[in-house]
CSV table of C-alpha atoms in Angstrom, one decimal:
chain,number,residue,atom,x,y,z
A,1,UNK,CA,78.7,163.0,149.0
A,2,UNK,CA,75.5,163.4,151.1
A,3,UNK,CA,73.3,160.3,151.0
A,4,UNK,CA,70.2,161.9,151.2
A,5,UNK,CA,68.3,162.0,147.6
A,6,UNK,CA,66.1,164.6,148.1
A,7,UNK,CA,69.5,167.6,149.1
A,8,UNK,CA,71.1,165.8,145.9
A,9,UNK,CA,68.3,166.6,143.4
A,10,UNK,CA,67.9,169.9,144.7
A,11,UNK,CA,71.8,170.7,144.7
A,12,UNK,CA,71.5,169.3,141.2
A,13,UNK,CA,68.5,171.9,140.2
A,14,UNK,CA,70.9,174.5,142.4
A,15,UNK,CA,74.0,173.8,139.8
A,16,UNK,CA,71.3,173.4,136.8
A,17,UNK,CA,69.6,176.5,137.4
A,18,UNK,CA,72.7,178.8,138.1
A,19,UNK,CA,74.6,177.3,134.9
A,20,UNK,CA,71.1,178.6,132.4
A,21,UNK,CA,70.7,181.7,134.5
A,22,UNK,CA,74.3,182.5,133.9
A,23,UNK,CA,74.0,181.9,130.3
A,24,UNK,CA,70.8,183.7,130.3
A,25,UNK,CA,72.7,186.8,131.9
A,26,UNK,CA,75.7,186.4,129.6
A,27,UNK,CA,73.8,186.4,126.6
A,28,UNK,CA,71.6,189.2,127.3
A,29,UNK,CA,74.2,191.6,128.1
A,30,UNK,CA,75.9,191.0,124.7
A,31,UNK,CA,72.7,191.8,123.0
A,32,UNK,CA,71.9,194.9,125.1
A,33,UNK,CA,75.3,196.0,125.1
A,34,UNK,CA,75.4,195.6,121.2
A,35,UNK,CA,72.5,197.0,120.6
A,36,UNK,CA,73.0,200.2,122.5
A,37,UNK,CA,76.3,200.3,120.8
A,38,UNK,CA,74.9,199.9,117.5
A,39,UNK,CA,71.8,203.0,118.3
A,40,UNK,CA,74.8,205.5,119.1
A,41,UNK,CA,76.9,203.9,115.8
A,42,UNK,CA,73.9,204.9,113.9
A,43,UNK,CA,73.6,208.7,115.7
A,44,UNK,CA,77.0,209.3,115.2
A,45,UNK,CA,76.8,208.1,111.8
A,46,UNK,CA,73.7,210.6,111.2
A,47,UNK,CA,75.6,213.9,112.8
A,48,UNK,CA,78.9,212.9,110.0
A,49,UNK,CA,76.7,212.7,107.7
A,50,UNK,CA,74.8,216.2,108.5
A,51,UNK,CA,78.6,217.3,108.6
A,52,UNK,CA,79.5,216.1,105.3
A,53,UNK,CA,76.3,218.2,104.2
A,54,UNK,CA,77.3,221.1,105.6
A,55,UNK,CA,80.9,221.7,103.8
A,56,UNK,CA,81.6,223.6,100.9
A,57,UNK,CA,84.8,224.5,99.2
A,58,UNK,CA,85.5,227.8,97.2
A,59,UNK,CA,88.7,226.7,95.3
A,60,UNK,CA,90.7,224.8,98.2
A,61,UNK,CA,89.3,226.8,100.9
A,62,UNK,CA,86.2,225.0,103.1
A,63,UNK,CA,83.8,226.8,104.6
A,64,UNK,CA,81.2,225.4,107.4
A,65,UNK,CA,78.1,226.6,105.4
A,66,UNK,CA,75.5,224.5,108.0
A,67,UNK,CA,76.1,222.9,111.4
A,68,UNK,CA,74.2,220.1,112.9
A,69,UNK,CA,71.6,221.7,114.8
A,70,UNK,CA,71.1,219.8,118.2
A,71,UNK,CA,71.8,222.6,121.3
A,72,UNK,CA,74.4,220.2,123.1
A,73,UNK,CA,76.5,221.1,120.5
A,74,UNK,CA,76.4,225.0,121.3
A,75,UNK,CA,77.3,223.9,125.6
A,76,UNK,CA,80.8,223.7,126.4
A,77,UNK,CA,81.2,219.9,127.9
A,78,UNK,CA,77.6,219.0,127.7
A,79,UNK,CA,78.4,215.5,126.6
A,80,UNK,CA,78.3,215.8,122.4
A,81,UNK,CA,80.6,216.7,119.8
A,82,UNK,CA,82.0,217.1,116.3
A,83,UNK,CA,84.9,218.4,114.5
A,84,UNK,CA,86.1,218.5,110.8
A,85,UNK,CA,89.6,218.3,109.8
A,86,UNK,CA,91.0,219.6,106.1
A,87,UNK,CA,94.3,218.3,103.8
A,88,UNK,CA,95.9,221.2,104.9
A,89,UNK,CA,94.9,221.1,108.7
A,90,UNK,CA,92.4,223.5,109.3
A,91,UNK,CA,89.7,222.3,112.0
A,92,UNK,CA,86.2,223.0,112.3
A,93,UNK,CA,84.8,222.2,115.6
A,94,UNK,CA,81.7,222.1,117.9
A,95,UNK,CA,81.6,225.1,120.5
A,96,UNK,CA,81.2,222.1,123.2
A,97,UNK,CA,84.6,221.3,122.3
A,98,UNK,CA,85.5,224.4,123.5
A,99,UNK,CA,89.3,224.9,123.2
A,100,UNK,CA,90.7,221.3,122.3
A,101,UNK,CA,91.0,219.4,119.3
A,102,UNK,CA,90.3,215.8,118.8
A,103,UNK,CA,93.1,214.5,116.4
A,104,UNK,CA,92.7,211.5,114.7
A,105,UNK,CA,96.4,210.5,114.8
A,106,UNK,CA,95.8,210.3,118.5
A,107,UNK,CA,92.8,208.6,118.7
A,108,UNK,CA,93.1,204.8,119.8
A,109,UNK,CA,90.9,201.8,119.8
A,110,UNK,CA,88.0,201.8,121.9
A,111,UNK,CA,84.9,199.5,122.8
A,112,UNK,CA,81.9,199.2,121.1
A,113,UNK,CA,83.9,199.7,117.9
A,114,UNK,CA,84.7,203.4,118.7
A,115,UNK,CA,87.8,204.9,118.7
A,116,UNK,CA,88.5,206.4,122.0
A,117,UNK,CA,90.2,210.0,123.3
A,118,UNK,CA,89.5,212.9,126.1
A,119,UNK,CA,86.8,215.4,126.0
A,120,UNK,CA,87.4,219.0,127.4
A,121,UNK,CA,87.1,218.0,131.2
A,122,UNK,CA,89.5,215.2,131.0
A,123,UNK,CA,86.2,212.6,130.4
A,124,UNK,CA,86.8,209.6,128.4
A,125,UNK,CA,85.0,210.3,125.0
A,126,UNK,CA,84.1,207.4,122.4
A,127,UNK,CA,84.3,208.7,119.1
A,128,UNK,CA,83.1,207.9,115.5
A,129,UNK,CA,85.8,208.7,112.4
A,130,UNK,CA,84.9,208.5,109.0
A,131,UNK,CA,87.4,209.9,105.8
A,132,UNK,CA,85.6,211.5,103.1
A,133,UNK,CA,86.2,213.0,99.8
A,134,UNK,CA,84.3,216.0,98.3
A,135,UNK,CA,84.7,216.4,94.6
A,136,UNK,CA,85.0,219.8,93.0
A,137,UNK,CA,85.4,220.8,89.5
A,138,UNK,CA,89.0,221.6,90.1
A,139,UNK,CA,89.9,219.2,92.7
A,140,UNK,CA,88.9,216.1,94.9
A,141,UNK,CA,89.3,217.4,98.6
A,142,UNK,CA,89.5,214.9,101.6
A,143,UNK,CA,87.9,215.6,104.6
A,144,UNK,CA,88.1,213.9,108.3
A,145,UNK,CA,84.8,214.1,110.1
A,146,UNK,CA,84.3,213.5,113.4
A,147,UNK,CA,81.0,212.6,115.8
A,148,UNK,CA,81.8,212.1,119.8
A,149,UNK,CA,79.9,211.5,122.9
A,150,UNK,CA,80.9,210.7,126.8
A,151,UNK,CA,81.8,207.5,127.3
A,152,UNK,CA,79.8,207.3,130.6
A,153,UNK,CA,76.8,207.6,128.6
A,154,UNK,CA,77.0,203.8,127.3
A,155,UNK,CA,78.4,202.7,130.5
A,156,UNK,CA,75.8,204.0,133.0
A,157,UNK,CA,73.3,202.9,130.8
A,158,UNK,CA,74.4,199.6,130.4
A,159,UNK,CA,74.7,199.4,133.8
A,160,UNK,CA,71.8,200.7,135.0
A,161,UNK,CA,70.5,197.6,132.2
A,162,UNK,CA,73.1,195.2,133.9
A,163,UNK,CA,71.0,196.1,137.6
A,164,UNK,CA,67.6,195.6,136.7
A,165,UNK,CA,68.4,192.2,134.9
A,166,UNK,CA,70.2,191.1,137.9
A,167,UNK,CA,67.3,191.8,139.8
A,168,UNK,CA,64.9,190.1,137.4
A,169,UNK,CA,67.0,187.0,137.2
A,170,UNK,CA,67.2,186.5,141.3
A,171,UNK,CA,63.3,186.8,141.3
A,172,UNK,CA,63.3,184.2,138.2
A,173,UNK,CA,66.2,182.6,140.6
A,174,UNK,CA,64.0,182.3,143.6
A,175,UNK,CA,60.9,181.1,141.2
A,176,UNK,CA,62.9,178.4,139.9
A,177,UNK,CA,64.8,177.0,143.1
A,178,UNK,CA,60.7,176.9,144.7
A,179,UNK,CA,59.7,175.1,141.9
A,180,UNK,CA,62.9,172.6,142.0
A,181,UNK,CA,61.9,172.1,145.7
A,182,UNK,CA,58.2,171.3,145.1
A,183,UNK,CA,58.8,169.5,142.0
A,184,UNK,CA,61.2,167.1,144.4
A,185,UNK,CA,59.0,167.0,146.9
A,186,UNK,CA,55.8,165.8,144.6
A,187,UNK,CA,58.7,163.8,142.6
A,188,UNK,CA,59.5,161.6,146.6
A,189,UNK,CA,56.1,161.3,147.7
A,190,UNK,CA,55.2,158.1,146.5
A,191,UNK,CA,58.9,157.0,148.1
A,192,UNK,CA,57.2,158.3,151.3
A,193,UNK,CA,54.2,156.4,150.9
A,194,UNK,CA,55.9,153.4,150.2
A,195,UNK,CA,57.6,153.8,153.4
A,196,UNK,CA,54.7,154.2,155.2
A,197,UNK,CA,53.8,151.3,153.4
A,198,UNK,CA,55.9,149.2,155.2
A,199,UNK,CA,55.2,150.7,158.2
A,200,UNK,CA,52.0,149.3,157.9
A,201,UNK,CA,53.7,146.0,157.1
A,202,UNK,CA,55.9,145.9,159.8
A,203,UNK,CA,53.5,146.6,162.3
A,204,UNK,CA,51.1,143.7,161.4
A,205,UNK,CA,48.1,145.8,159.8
A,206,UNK,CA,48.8,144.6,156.4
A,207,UNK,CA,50.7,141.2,154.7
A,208,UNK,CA,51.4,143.2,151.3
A,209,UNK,CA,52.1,146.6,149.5
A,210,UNK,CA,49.6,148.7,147.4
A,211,UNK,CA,50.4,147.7,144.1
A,212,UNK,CA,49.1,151.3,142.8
A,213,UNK,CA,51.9,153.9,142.3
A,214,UNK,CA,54.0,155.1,140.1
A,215,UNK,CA,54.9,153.3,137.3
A,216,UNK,CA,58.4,153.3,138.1
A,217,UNK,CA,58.1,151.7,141.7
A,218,UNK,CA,55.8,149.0,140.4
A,219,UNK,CA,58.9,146.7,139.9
A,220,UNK,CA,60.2,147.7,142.7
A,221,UNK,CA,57.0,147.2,145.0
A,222,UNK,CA,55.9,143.7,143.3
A,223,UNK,CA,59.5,142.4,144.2
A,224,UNK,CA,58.9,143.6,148.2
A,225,UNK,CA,55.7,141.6,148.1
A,226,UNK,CA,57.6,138.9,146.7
A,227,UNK,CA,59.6,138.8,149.6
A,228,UNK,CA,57.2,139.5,151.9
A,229,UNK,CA,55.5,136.8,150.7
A,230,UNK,CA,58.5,134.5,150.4
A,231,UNK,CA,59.3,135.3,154.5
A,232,UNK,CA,55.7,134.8,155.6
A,233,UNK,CA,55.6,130.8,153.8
A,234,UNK,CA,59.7,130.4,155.4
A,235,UNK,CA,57.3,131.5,159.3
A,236,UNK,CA,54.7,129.0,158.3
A,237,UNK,CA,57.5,126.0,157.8
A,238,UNK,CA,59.7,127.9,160.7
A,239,UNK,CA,56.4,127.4,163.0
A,240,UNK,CA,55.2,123.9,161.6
A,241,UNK,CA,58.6,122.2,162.3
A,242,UNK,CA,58.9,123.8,165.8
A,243,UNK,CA,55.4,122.6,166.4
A,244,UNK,CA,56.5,119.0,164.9
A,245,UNK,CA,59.3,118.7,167.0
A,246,UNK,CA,58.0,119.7,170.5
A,247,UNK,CA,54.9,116.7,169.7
A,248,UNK,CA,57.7,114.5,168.7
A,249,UNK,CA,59.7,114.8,171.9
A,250,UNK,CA,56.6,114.7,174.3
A,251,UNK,CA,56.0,110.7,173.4
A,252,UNK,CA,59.2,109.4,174.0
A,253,UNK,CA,59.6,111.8,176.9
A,254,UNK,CA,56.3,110.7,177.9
A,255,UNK,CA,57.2,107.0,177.7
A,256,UNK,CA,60.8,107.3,179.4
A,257,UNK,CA,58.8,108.7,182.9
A,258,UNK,CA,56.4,105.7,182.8
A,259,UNK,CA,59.5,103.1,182.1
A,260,UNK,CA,61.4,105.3,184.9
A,261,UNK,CA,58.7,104.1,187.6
A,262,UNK,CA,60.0,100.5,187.4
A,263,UNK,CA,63.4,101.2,188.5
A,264,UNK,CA,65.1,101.6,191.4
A,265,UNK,CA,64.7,104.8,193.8
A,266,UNK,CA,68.1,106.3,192.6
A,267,UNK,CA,67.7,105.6,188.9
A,268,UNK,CA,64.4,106.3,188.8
A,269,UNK,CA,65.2,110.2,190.5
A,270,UNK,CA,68.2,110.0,187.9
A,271,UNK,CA,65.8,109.2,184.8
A,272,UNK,CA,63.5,112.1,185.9
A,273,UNK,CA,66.5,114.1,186.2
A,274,UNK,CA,67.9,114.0,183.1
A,275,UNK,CA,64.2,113.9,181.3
A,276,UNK,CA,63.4,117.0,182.8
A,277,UNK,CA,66.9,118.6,181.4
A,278,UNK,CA,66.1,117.6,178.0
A,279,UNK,CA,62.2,119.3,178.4
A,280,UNK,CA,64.3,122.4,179.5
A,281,UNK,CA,66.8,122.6,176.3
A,282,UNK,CA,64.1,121.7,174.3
A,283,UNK,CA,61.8,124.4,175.2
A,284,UNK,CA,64.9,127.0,175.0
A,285,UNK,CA,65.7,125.8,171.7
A,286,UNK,CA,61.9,125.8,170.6
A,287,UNK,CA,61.5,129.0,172.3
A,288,UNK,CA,64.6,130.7,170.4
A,289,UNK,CA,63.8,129.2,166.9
A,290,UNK,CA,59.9,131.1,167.5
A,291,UNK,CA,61.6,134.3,168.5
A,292,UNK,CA,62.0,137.2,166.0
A,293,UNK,CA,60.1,135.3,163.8
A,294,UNK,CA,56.6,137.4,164.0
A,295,UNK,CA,58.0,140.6,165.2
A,296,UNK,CA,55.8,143.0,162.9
A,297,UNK,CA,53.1,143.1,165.4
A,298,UNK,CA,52.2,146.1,167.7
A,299,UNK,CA,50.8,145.0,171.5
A,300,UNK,CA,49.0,146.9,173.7
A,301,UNK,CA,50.6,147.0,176.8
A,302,UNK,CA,48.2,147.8,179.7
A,303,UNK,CA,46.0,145.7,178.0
A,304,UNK,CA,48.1,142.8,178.0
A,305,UNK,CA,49.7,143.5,181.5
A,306,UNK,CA,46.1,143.6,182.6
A,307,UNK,CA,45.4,140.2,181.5
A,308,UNK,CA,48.4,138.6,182.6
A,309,UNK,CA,47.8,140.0,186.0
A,310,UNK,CA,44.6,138.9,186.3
A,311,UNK,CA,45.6,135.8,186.1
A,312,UNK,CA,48.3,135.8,188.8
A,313,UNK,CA,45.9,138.0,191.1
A,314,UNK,CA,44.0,134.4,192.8
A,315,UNK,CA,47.9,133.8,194.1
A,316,UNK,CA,48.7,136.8,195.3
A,317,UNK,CA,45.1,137.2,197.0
A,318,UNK,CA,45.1,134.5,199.0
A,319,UNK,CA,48.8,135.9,200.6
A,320,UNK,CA,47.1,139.5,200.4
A,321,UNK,CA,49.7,141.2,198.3
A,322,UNK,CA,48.4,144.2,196.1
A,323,UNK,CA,48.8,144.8,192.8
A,324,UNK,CA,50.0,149.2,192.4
A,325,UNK,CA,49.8,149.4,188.2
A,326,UNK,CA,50.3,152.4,186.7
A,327,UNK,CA,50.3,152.0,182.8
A,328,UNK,CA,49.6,154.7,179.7
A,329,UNK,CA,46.6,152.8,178.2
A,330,UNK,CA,48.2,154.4,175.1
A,331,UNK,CA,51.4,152.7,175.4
A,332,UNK,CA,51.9,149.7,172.4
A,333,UNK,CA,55.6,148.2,171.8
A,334,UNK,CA,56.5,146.2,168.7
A,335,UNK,CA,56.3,142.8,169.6
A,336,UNK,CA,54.0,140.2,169.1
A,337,UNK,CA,51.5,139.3,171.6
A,338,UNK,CA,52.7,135.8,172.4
A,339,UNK,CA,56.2,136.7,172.4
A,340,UNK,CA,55.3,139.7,175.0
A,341,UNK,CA,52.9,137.8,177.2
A,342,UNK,CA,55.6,135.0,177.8
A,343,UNK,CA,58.3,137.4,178.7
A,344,UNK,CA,56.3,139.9,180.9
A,345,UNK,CA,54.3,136.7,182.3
A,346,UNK,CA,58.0,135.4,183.6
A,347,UNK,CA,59.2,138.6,185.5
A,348,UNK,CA,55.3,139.3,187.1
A,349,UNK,CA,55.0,135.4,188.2
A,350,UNK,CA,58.8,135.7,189.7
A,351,UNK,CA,57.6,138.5,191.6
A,352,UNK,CA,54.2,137.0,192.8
A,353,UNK,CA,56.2,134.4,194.5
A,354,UNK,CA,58.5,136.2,196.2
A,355,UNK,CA,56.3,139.6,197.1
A,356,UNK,CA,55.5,140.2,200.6
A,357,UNK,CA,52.7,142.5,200.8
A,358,UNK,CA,53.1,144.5,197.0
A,359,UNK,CA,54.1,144.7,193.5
A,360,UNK,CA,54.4,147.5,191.6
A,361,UNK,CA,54.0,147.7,187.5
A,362,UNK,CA,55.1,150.8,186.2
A,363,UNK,CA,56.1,151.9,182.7
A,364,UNK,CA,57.7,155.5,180.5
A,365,UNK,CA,58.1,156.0,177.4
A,366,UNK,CA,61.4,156.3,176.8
A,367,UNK,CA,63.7,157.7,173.3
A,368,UNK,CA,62.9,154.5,171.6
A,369,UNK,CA,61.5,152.1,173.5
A,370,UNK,CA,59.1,151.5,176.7
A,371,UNK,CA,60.5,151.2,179.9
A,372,UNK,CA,58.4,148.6,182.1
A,373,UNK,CA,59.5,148.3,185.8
A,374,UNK,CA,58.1,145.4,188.2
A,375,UNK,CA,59.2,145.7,191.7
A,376,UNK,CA,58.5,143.6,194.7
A,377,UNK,CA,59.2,143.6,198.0
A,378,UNK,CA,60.7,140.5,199.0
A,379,UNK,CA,64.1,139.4,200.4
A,380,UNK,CA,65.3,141.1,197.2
A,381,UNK,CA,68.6,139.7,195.9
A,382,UNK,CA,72.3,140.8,196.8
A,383,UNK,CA,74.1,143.3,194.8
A,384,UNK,CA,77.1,140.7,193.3
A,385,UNK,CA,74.4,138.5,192.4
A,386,UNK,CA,72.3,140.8,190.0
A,387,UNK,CA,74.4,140.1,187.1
A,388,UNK,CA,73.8,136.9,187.1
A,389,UNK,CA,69.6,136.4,187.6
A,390,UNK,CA,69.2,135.8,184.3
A,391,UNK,CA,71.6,132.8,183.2
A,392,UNK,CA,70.4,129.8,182.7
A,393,UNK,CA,69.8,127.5,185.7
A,394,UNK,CA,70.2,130.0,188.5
A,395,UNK,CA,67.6,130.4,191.0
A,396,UNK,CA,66.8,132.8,193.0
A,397,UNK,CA,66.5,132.3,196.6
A,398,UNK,CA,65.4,128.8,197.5
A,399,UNK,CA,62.9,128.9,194.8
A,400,UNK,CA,63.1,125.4,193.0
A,401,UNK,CA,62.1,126.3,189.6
A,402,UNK,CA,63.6,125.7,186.1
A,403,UNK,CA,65.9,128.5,187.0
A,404,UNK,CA,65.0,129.1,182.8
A,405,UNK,CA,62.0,132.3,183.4
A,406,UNK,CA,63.9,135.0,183.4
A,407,UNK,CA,66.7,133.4,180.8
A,408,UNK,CA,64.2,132.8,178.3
A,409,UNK,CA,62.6,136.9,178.9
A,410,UNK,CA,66.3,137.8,178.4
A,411,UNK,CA,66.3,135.9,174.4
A,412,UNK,CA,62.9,137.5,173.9
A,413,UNK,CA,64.1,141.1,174.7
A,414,UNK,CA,67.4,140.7,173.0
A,415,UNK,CA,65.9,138.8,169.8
A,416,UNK,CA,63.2,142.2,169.9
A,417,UNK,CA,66.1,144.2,169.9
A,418,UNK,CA,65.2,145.1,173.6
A,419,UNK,CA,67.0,144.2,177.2
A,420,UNK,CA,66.6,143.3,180.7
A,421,UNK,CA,68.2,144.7,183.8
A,422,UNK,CA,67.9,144.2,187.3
A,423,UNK,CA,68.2,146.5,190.3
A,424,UNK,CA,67.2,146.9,194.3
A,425,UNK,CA,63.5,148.2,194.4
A,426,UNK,CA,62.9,151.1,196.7
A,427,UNK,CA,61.3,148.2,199.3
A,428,UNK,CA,64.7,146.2,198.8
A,429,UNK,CA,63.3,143.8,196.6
A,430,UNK,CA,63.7,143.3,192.8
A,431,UNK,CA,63.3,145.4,190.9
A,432,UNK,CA,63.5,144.3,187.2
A,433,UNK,CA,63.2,146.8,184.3
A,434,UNK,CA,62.7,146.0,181.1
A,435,UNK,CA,62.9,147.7,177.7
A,436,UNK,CA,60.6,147.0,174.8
A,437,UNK,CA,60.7,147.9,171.4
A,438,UNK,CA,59.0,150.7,169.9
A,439,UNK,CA,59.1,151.8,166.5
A,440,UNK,CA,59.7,155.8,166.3
């Protein structure tokens, strides 16, 4: 079964429409059919009866004293007939008969509630038999009367009736199916507004949903603000107890380095040491708890970039390395500003130590996401060593960092739903690309 609603309500008016129409067809050929049967029931009914009129007996001889009077009946084949059978077998006919007989013994069932047999050029006749009886003063005689007419007759007109309504109901088909499909469409819209809806919420312009709609989506819309409302309160208390516990390690922290200076060379490098590994996990683990948690935001990248580079651009001055950035002003990604600025600020401050003479910011837009390359050209880093830049601890070169920069970029970009990758650069330095969200 296809998941899409909108193909399932239309198949559904499809089905719906084609079952009535059907009915619709059926029902109007019965009543066409019957009453064209019932018009030439009631013509053949008058020509017996003009027969019946025109018969008189002298003693128990008849005699054909006044014939219908319609021309066909003169034509040889021309469609109508009539004949008149006596007790004793003698036949009257019409000269369109020509030289058969219609006998009633022979006759058999037929549609339309005729009685069916052959006219004179081997046609299929449907014909209309009615036993009478003629009273005289001596005798009661019986007569067989007869009215016929080319079956074809009926049928092509009934068919030329079955053509026209098949041609009415496709148009009334057609009608139907294009108002199914704009009924379904006005029927979705406020779906696709509600979507759009969260769109809005998702890229930070708005905290809630319009509350005006249908009202069948009101439930359904007050129980998304709920939530939305419920998540915002669980970012508050997410970003209140990260805050509490970064101030509640920097005193003791704080106090362990001023205790440390008392000691001994060896445990005093020791102390520092190990405080300075617990600043690291506890910014990693800080830094992870924070991530994800505001991602319905929408950043301007060049705009950001630029910031960030101006920034770094006092460092790389003073060495006389140039800054090459080509960036869409256009270009936004769907990550909060914070979140962006610390993992972009890692990869361009990597590369302003290590750049000789350039750096290079580039960026594409990509399927679905942005593609930001920064390139230096420094020492660059050897090839079996790429894959492992971004783990923890690892340095690059003789740099004597936290060796946590580009770990922590990696958690932002993967909690985004993005990634980092590294490569040579064109000037055998690093080259480090990096993929940012964007909603499509």
């Amino acid at each position: 079964m296809t998941q899409s609603l909108r193909l399932r309500l239309f198949i559904g008016a499809v089905l719906a429409i084609a079952f009535i129409l059907l009915l619709v067809a059926s029902g109007l050929s019965r009543i066409f059919s019957n009453y064209v049967a019932d018009r030439y029931r009631a013509d053949m009914s008058a020509i017996i009866d003009q027969l019946a009129a025109g018969v008189e007996f002298q003693g128990a001889k008849a005699l054909m004293k006044n014939e219908p009077g319609d021309p066909r009946f003169e034509l040889p084949g021309s469609g109508l007939y009539w004949e008149i059978v006596t007790e004793d077998g003698v036949v009257f006919r019409s000269r369109s008969l020509w030289d058969i007989e219609l006998e009633p013994e022979g006759l058999l069932d037929g549609p339309y509630g005729f009685r069916e047999g052959v006219g004179p050029d081997g046609e299929p006749l449907l014909v209309q038999l009615r036993k009478i009886e003629i009273e005289n003063p001596d005798a009661t005689r019986p007569l067989t009367l007869l009215a016929a007419f080319d079956r074809r007759v009926i049928d092509d007109a009934i068919s030329e009736y079955h053509g026209a309504m098949t041609i009415m109901l496709v148009l009334t088909a057609a009608v139907l199916l294009a108002a199914a499909f704009m009924q379904i469409g006005i029927g979705l819209a406020p779906l696709s507004r509600l979507q759009n809806g969260l769109a809005l919420v998702r890229s930070g312009r708005t905290d809630q949903l319009p509350s005006a709609g249908p009202t069948e989506l009101r439930p359904l819309v007050s129980e998304l603000n709920g939530l939305l409302k419920e998540r915002e309160t669980a970012v508050e208390r997410a970003r209140a107890r990260a805050s509490d516990l970064a101030h509640g390690l920097k005193t003791p922290l704080t106090v362990l380095l001023q205790l440390s200076d008392n000691l001994p060379p060896r445990e005093q490098t020791l102390i520092r040491q190990q405080v300075d590994l617990i600043r690291q996990r506890a910014d990693r683990q800080l830094q992870s708890a924070r991530l994800g948690v505001e991602q319905m935001a929408q950043t301007g990248l060049a705009s950001l970039t630029g910031k960030l580079i101006s920034v770094l651009a006092p460092v790389t001055a003073a060495r006389d390395v140039l800054w090459h950035v080509d960036l869409d002003e256009q270009l936004t990604v769907d990550m909060d500003p914070a979140d962006l600025a610390e993992a972009l600020g890692n990869v361009l401050d990597n590369a302003t130590r290590f750049a000789k003479s350039e750096i290079r910011v580039t960026a594409e837009r990509e399927k679905d996401c942005v593609r930001l390359d920064v390139e230096d050209d420094g020492a660059g880093v050897a090839e079996e060593a790429l894959s492992e830049i971004a783990t923890r601890g690892v340095h690059i070169g003789e740099d004597e960092g936290t060796g946590l920069g580009l770990a922590i970029t990696a958690d932002i970009l993967t909690a985004y739903g993005g990634s980092i990758a590294f490569s040579r650069a064109a000037s055998d330095g690093l080259k480090v690309s990096l993929r940012l969200p964007v909603t499509a």
